[in-house]
Amino acid sequence: MLGTHVDRLAAALPALRAAAPTLSGWGTDLAGRLLAGGRLLAAGNGGSAAEAQHLSAELVGRFDGERCPLAAIALHADTSSVTAIGNDYGFEQVYARQVRAHARPGDVVLLFSTSGRSPNLLAAAAAAAGAGATRWAVTGPGPNPLADACDSAVCLPGDTATVQECHLAALHMLCRAVDAAVHAVRKPTAA
């Protein structure tokens, strides 16, 4: 059984490798936006929320080495907003309302989803478009509605566990690309 788990992951790795140029381009683009004062807003549900929060932690903190902090917000981490919005407007609006409040032109809204079909993430993508923010998605198998609703998407094959594991690798690849782009234009700063 555990060997099969590893086999599923190995079968997904070619798609992850094929996504490297997209993730590299996102990293260069994102670094430029963040260094110019833009922000990353990230969201997901369940394990995908954990990936969104992991990404924001890597950007605000650091990934491989010392660099300036970069503006990134995991939208689910504001539990008071999530629960108030969910109570007042419904779960479908928990991210869209925050995107409408926080996103500005030049920002990036990055949405993680294993299914690519979550109504609250689709609503967030629509809100990001309305705010003039760039929309990226990291999803499970494509095509899917979320990938179609975004400006660019990385769609990775597999069952839920495999997709989540690939999402972690993809966000680390993105962080590596961001760090490389930041270091190309700035020298590291002390904590």
Short mmCIF file of N, CA, C and O in Angstrom, two decimals, residues 3-106:
data_model
loop_
_atom_site.label_atom_id
_atom_site.label_comp_id
_atom_site.label_asym_id
_atom_site.label_seq_id
_atom_site.Cartn_x
_atom_site.Cartn_y
_atom_site.Cartn_z
N GLY A 3 3.97 1.52 -0.95
CA GLY A 3 4.69 1.58 -2.23
C GLY A 3 3.83 2.19 -3.32
O GLY A 3 4.31 2.95 -4.16
N THR A 4 2.54 1.88 -3.30
CA THR A 4 1.61 2.45 -4.27
C THR A 4 1.51 3.96 -4.09
O THR A 4 1.41 4.70 -5.07
N HIS A 5 1.56 4.41 -2.83
CA HIS A 5 1.53 5.86 -2.56
C HIS A 5 2.73 6.54 -3.24
O HIS A 5 2.57 7.56 -3.92
N VAL A 6 3.89 5.96 -3.08
CA VAL A 6 5.10 6.52 -3.70
C VAL A 6 5.01 6.44 -5.22
O VAL A 6 5.41 7.37 -5.92
N ASP A 7 4.44 5.35 -5.73
CA ASP A 7 4.27 5.22 -7.18
C ASP A 7 3.38 6.32 -7.74
O ASP A 7 3.64 6.87 -8.81
N ARG A 8 2.30 6.66 -7.01
CA ARG A 8 1.41 7.74 -7.45
C ARG A 8 2.15 9.08 -7.49
O ARG A 8 1.97 9.87 -8.41
N LEU A 9 2.96 9.31 -6.48
CA LEU A 9 3.73 10.55 -6.45
C LEU A 9 4.74 10.58 -7.60
O LEU A 9 4.88 11.60 -8.29
N ALA A 10 5.41 9.47 -7.85
CA ALA A 10 6.38 9.41 -8.95
C ALA A 10 5.68 9.66 -10.29
O ALA A 10 6.25 10.32 -11.17
N ALA A 11 4.45 9.17 -10.45
CA ALA A 11 3.72 9.38 -11.70
C ALA A 11 3.36 10.85 -11.90
O ALA A 11 3.22 11.31 -13.03
N ALA A 12 3.21 11.61 -10.80
CA ALA A 12 2.85 13.02 -10.90
C ALA A 12 4.06 13.93 -11.12
O ALA A 12 3.91 15.07 -11.57
N LEU A 13 5.25 13.45 -10.81
CA LEU A 13 6.43 14.31 -10.88
C LEU A 13 6.73 14.87 -12.28
O LEU A 13 7.17 16.02 -12.37
N PRO A 14 6.49 14.15 -13.37
CA PRO A 14 6.72 14.78 -14.68
C PRO A 14 5.87 16.03 -14.90
O PRO A 14 6.35 17.00 -15.50
N ALA A 15 4.64 16.02 -14.42
CA ALA A 15 3.79 17.22 -14.56
C ALA A 15 4.32 18.36 -13.72
O ALA A 15 4.28 19.53 -14.13
N LEU A 16 4.84 18.04 -12.55
CA LEU A 16 5.44 19.06 -11.69
C LEU A 16 6.68 19.64 -12.36
O LEU A 16 6.87 20.86 -12.39
N ARG A 17 7.50 18.78 -12.94
CA ARG A 17 8.69 19.26 -13.67
C ARG A 17 8.27 20.12 -14.85
O ARG A 17 8.88 21.16 -15.13
N ALA A 18 7.23 19.73 -15.55
CA ALA A 18 6.74 20.51 -16.70
C ALA A 18 6.21 21.87 -16.27
O ALA A 18 6.20 22.81 -17.07
N ALA A 19 5.77 21.99 -15.01
CA ALA A 19 5.27 23.27 -14.50
C ALA A 19 6.38 24.22 -14.09
O ALA A 19 6.12 25.40 -13.81
N ALA A 20 7.62 23.75 -14.09
CA ALA A 20 8.74 24.58 -13.63
C ALA A 20 8.85 25.92 -14.37
O ALA A 20 9.05 26.96 -13.73
N PRO A 21 8.71 25.97 -15.70
CA PRO A 21 8.80 27.28 -16.36
C PRO A 21 7.70 28.25 -15.91
O PRO A 21 7.96 29.44 -15.74
N THR A 22 6.50 27.74 -15.70
CA THR A 22 5.41 28.60 -15.22
C THR A 22 5.72 29.10 -13.83
O THR A 22 5.61 30.31 -13.54
N LEU A 23 6.14 28.21 -12.93
CA LEU A 23 6.45 28.60 -11.56
C LEU A 23 7.63 29.57 -11.51
O LEU A 23 7.64 30.51 -10.71
N SER A 24 8.61 29.36 -12.37
CA SER A 24 9.74 30.28 -12.45
C SER A 24 9.29 31.67 -12.90
O SER A 24 9.68 32.69 -12.32
N GLY A 25 8.45 31.70 -13.92
CA GLY A 25 7.91 32.99 -14.39
C GLY A 25 7.08 33.67 -13.32
O GLY A 25 7.18 34.89 -13.13
N TRP A 26 6.24 32.89 -12.62
CA TRP A 26 5.46 33.46 -11.52
C TRP A 26 6.38 34.05 -10.46
O TRP A 26 6.12 35.13 -9.93
N GLY A 27 7.46 33.33 -10.14
CA GLY A 27 8.37 33.79 -9.09
C GLY A 27 9.03 35.11 -9.45
O GLY A 27 9.11 36.02 -8.62
N THR A 28 9.48 35.23 -10.69
CA THR A 28 10.10 36.48 -11.14
C THR A 28 9.08 37.61 -11.11
O THR A 28 9.36 38.72 -10.62
N ASP A 29 7.89 37.35 -11.64
CA ASP A 29 6.82 38.34 -11.66
C ASP A 29 6.42 38.75 -10.24
O ASP A 29 6.32 39.94 -9.91
N LEU A 30 6.21 37.74 -9.38
CA LEU A 30 5.78 38.02 -8.01
C LEU A 30 6.83 38.82 -7.25
O LEU A 30 6.49 39.78 -6.54
N ALA A 31 8.09 38.47 -7.40
CA ALA A 31 9.15 39.22 -6.71
C ALA A 31 9.12 40.68 -7.11
O ALA A 31 9.20 41.57 -6.26
N GLY A 32 8.98 40.94 -8.40
CA GLY A 32 8.92 42.33 -8.86
C GLY A 32 7.74 43.08 -8.28
O GLY A 32 7.85 44.23 -7.84
N ARG A 33 6.59 42.42 -8.25
CA ARG A 33 5.40 43.06 -7.70
C ARG A 33 5.55 43.33 -6.20
O ARG A 33 5.19 44.40 -5.72
N LEU A 34 6.05 42.34 -5.47
CA LEU A 34 6.20 42.50 -4.02
C LEU A 34 7.24 43.56 -3.67
O LEU A 34 7.04 44.35 -2.75
N LEU A 35 8.34 43.58 -4.39
CA LEU A 35 9.36 44.59 -4.15
C LEU A 35 8.86 46.00 -4.49
O LEU A 35 9.34 46.98 -3.94
N ALA A 36 7.88 46.09 -5.37
CA ALA A 36 7.31 47.39 -5.76
C ALA A 36 6.15 47.80 -4.84
O ALA A 36 5.51 48.82 -5.09
N GLY A 37 5.87 47.01 -3.81
CA GLY A 37 4.81 47.36 -2.87
C GLY A 37 3.52 46.60 -3.02
O GLY A 37 2.55 46.85 -2.30
N GLY A 38 3.46 45.65 -3.95
CA GLY A 38 2.28 44.82 -4.10
C GLY A 38 2.20 43.76 -3.02
O GLY A 38 3.10 43.61 -2.20
N ARG A 39 1.10 43.02 -3.06
CA ARG A 39 0.87 41.96 -2.07
C ARG A 39 0.42 40.69 -2.76
O ARG A 39 -0.18 40.72 -3.82
N LEU A 40 0.68 39.58 -2.06
CA LEU A 40 0.13 38.29 -2.44
C LEU A 40 -0.99 37.97 -1.47
O LEU A 40 -0.79 38.04 -0.25
N LEU A 41 -2.16 37.64 -1.98
CA LEU A 41 -3.26 37.13 -1.18
C LEU A 41 -3.43 35.68 -1.57
O LEU A 41 -3.60 35.37 -2.76
N ALA A 42 -3.38 34.77 -0.60
CA ALA A 42 -3.46 33.34 -0.90
C ALA A 42 -4.63 32.73 -0.16
O ALA A 42 -4.95 33.12 0.96
N ALA A 43 -5.26 31.73 -0.79
CA ALA A 43 -6.41 31.08 -0.17
C ALA A 43 -6.53 29.64 -0.65
O ALA A 43 -6.04 29.27 -1.72
N GLY A 44 -7.21 28.87 0.16
CA GLY A 44 -7.54 27.48 -0.15
C GLY A 44 -8.43 26.94 0.95
O GLY A 44 -8.69 27.63 1.94
N ASN A 45 -8.88 25.73 0.80
CA ASN A 45 -9.73 25.07 1.79
C ASN A 45 -9.03 23.82 2.31
O ASN A 45 -8.40 23.10 1.54
N GLY A 46 -9.14 23.56 3.59
CA GLY A 46 -8.55 22.35 4.16
C GLY A 46 -7.05 22.32 3.99
O GLY A 46 -6.34 23.26 4.35
N GLY A 47 -6.54 21.23 3.39
CA GLY A 47 -5.11 21.11 3.15
C GLY A 47 -4.59 22.21 2.25
O GLY A 47 -3.45 22.67 2.39
N SER A 48 -5.42 22.68 1.35
CA SER A 48 -5.02 23.78 0.46
C SER A 48 -4.89 25.09 1.23
O SER A 48 -4.08 25.94 0.88
N ALA A 49 -5.69 25.26 2.30
CA ALA A 49 -5.52 26.43 3.17
C ALA A 49 -4.17 26.36 3.85
O ALA A 49 -3.48 27.37 4.01
N ALA A 50 -3.78 25.16 4.26
CA ALA A 50 -2.47 24.99 4.89
C ALA A 50 -1.36 25.36 3.91
O ALA A 50 -0.36 25.98 4.31
N GLU A 51 -1.52 25.02 2.64
CA GLU A 51 -0.51 25.40 1.64
C GLU A 51 -0.47 26.91 1.46
O GLU A 51 0.61 27.50 1.34
N ALA A 52 -1.63 27.56 1.44
CA ALA A 52 -1.68 29.02 1.32
C ALA A 52 -0.96 29.67 2.49
O ALA A 52 -0.19 30.63 2.32
N GLN A 53 -1.20 29.16 3.69
CA GLN A 53 -0.55 29.72 4.88
C GLN A 53 0.94 29.43 4.88
O GLN A 53 1.75 30.27 5.27
N HIS A 54 1.33 28.24 4.42
CA HIS A 54 2.74 27.89 4.32
C HIS A 54 3.45 28.87 3.38
O HIS A 54 4.52 29.39 3.69
N LEU A 55 2.83 29.14 2.23
CA LEU A 55 3.43 30.08 1.28
C LEU A 55 3.58 31.47 1.87
O LEU A 55 4.64 32.09 1.75
N SER A 56 2.55 31.97 2.53
CA SER A 56 2.65 33.31 3.11
C SER A 56 3.73 33.36 4.18
O SER A 56 4.47 34.34 4.28
N ALA A 57 3.87 32.30 4.96
CA ALA A 57 4.93 32.26 5.98
C ALA A 57 6.32 32.30 5.35
O ALA A 57 7.22 32.98 5.85
N GLU A 58 6.50 31.56 4.25
CA GLU A 58 7.80 31.55 3.58
C GLU A 58 8.15 32.93 3.02
O GLU A 58 9.31 33.33 3.01
N LEU A 59 7.15 33.67 2.54
CA LEU A 59 7.41 34.98 1.95
C LEU A 59 7.61 36.07 3.00
O LEU A 59 8.51 36.90 2.87
N VAL A 60 6.78 36.07 4.02
CA VAL A 60 6.92 37.07 5.08
C VAL A 60 8.17 36.79 5.91
O VAL A 60 8.90 37.70 6.29
N GLY A 61 8.41 35.52 6.18
CA GLY A 61 9.62 35.12 6.90
C GLY A 61 10.78 35.00 5.93
O GLY A 61 11.26 35.99 5.40
N ARG A 62 11.19 33.77 5.70
CA ARG A 62 12.23 33.54 4.69
C ARG A 62 12.14 32.09 4.24
O ARG A 62 11.58 31.24 4.92
N PHE A 63 12.70 31.85 3.09
CA PHE A 63 12.71 30.49 2.54
C PHE A 63 14.10 29.89 2.73
O PHE A 63 14.36 29.26 3.73
N ASP A 64 15.01 30.11 1.80
CA ASP A 64 16.35 29.52 1.90
C ASP A 64 17.35 30.38 2.64
O ASP A 64 18.21 29.88 3.35
N GLY A 65 17.30 31.66 2.43
CA GLY A 65 18.30 32.54 3.01
C GLY A 65 17.70 33.87 3.39
O GLY A 65 16.50 34.11 3.23
N GLU A 66 18.54 34.73 3.89
CA GLU A 66 18.09 36.04 4.35
C GLU A 66 17.70 36.92 3.19
O GLU A 66 18.36 36.96 2.16
N ARG A 67 16.57 37.60 3.35
CA ARG A 67 16.11 38.60 2.39
C ARG A 67 15.07 39.45 3.10
O ARG A 67 14.65 39.15 4.21
N CYS A 68 14.65 40.52 2.45
CA CYS A 68 13.64 41.39 3.03
C CYS A 68 12.31 40.63 3.16
O CYS A 68 12.05 39.70 2.39
N PRO A 69 11.47 41.01 4.13
CA PRO A 69 10.14 40.38 4.21
C PRO A 69 9.29 40.84 3.03
O PRO A 69 9.40 41.97 2.57
N LEU A 70 8.44 39.95 2.56
CA LEU A 70 7.58 40.23 1.41
C LEU A 70 6.12 40.13 1.85
O LEU A 70 5.76 39.24 2.63
N ALA A 71 5.28 41.00 1.35
CA ALA A 71 3.88 41.09 1.78
C ALA A 71 3.05 39.94 1.23
O ALA A 71 2.82 39.85 0.03
N ALA A 72 2.61 39.07 2.13
CA ALA A 72 1.77 37.93 1.75
C ALA A 72 0.78 37.65 2.88
O ALA A 72 1.16 37.64 4.04
N ILE A 73 -0.47 37.42 2.50
CA ILE A 73 -1.53 37.19 3.49
C ILE A 73 -2.28 35.92 3.11
O ILE A 73 -2.75 35.79 1.98
N ALA A 74 -2.40 35.00 4.06
CA ALA A 74 -3.25 33.82 3.89
C ALA A 74 -4.64 34.20 4.39
O ALA A 74 -4.82 34.45 5.59
N LEU A 75 -5.60 34.27 3.51
CA LEU A 75 -6.90 34.84 3.86
C LEU A 75 -7.66 34.03 4.89
O LEU A 75 -8.43 34.60 5.67
N HIS A 76 -7.47 32.73 4.97
CA HIS A 76 -8.19 31.94 5.96
C HIS A 76 -7.68 32.16 7.38
O HIS A 76 -8.36 31.83 8.34
N ALA A 77 -6.48 32.73 7.51
CA ALA A 77 -5.85 32.86 8.82
C ALA A 77 -6.50 33.93 9.69
O ALA A 77 -6.29 33.96 10.89
N ASP A 78 -7.29 34.80 9.09
CA ASP A 78 -8.04 35.80 9.86
C ASP A 78 -9.38 35.17 10.25
O ASP A 78 -10.40 35.35 9.58
N THR A 79 -9.36 34.40 11.34
CA THR A 79 -10.53 33.61 11.70
C THR A 79 -11.74 34.46 12.04
O THR A 79 -12.88 34.05 11.76
N SER A 80 -11.54 35.63 12.58
CA SER A 80 -12.69 36.48 12.88
C SER A 80 -13.38 36.94 11.60
O SER A 80 -14.61 36.92 11.51
N SER A 81 -12.58 37.32 10.59
CA SER A 81 -13.18 37.71 9.31
C SER A 81 -13.86 36.52 8.64
O SER A 81 -14.99 36.62 8.15
N VAL A 82 -13.19 35.38 8.62
CA VAL A 82 -13.76 34.19 7.97
C VAL A 82 -15.09 33.81 8.61
O VAL A 82 -16.07 33.57 7.90
N THR A 83 -15.14 33.79 9.93
CA THR A 83 -16.38 33.36 10.58
C THR A 83 -17.46 34.43 10.48
O THR A 83 -18.64 34.10 10.31
N ALA A 84 -17.09 35.70 10.56
CA ALA A 84 -18.10 36.76 10.43
C ALA A 84 -18.67 36.80 9.01
O ALA A 84 -19.88 36.87 8.82
N ILE A 85 -17.79 36.72 8.01
CA ILE A 85 -18.25 36.74 6.63
C ILE A 85 -19.08 35.50 6.33
O ILE A 85 -20.14 35.58 5.71
N GLY A 86 -18.61 34.34 6.79
CA GLY A 86 -19.36 33.11 6.59
C GLY A 86 -20.74 33.18 7.22
O GLY A 86 -21.74 32.74 6.62
N ASN A 87 -20.82 33.76 8.41
CA ASN A 87 -22.10 33.89 9.10
C ASN A 87 -23.02 34.88 8.40
O ASN A 87 -24.21 34.62 8.23
N ASP A 88 -22.48 36.00 7.99
CA ASP A 88 -23.30 37.08 7.42
C ASP A 88 -23.59 36.91 5.93
O ASP A 88 -24.64 37.34 5.45
N TYR A 89 -22.64 36.32 5.18
CA TYR A 89 -22.77 36.27 3.72
C TYR A 89 -22.75 34.86 3.14
O TYR A 89 -22.98 34.69 1.95
N GLY A 90 -22.40 33.87 3.94
CA GLY A 90 -22.29 32.50 3.47
C GLY A 90 -20.84 32.14 3.16
O GLY A 90 -20.02 33.00 2.85
N PHE A 91 -20.55 30.84 3.24
CA PHE A 91 -19.18 30.36 3.07
C PHE A 91 -18.62 30.68 1.69
O PHE A 91 -17.42 30.88 1.53
N GLU A 92 -19.48 30.77 0.69
CA GLU A 92 -19.01 31.07 -0.66
C GLU A 92 -18.32 32.43 -0.74
O GLU A 92 -17.48 32.66 -1.60
N GLN A 93 -18.61 33.33 0.18
CA GLN A 93 -18.07 34.69 0.14
C GLN A 93 -16.88 34.92 1.08
O GLN A 93 -16.35 36.03 1.13
N VAL A 94 -16.43 33.89 1.82
CA VAL A 94 -15.39 34.14 2.83
C VAL A 94 -14.09 34.69 2.25
O VAL A 94 -13.41 35.46 2.91
N TYR A 95 -13.75 34.30 1.03
CA TYR A 95 -12.53 34.83 0.41
C TYR A 95 -12.83 36.00 -0.52
O TYR A 95 -12.06 36.96 -0.57
N ALA A 96 -13.93 35.95 -1.23
CA ALA A 96 -14.25 37.01 -2.18
C ALA A 96 -14.37 38.36 -1.48
O ALA A 96 -13.87 39.38 -1.98
N ARG A 97 -15.02 38.37 -0.34
CA ARG A 97 -15.19 39.65 0.37
C ARG A 97 -13.84 40.19 0.83
O ARG A 97 -13.57 41.39 0.74
N GLN A 98 -12.96 39.32 1.30
CA GLN A 98 -11.62 39.76 1.70
C GLN A 98 -10.80 40.23 0.50
O GLN A 98 -10.07 41.22 0.60
N VAL A 99 -10.95 39.55 -0.62
CA VAL A 99 -10.25 39.99 -1.84
C VAL A 99 -10.74 41.38 -2.24
O VAL A 99 -9.93 42.26 -2.57
N ARG A 100 -12.06 41.59 -2.20
CA ARG A 100 -12.57 42.91 -2.55
C ARG A 100 -12.06 43.98 -1.58
O ARG A 100 -11.83 45.14 -1.98
N ALA A 101 -11.82 43.63 -0.32
CA ALA A 101 -11.31 44.59 0.66
C ALA A 101 -9.82 44.87 0.48
O ALA A 101 -9.39 46.01 0.64
N HIS A 102 -9.04 43.85 0.15
CA HIS A 102 -7.58 43.98 0.21
C HIS A 102 -6.88 44.08 -1.14
O HIS A 102 -5.80 44.66 -1.23
N ALA A 103 -7.42 43.46 -2.17
CA ALA A 103 -6.69 43.37 -3.45
C ALA A 103 -6.72 44.69 -4.20
O ALA A 103 -7.74 45.38 -4.26
N ARG A 104 -5.58 45.01 -4.78
CA ARG A 104 -5.42 46.21 -5.59
C ARG A 104 -4.78 45.81 -6.92
O ARG A 104 -4.12 44.76 -7.01
N PRO A 105 -4.91 46.64 -7.94
CA PRO A 105 -4.18 46.35 -9.18
C PRO A 105 -2.69 46.18 -8.87
O PRO A 105 -2.12 46.94 -8.09
N GLY A 106 -2.08 45.18 -9.46
CA GLY A 106 -0.68 44.88 -9.20
C GLY A 106 -0.49 43.78 -8.18
O GLY A 106 0.59 43.19 -8.09
#
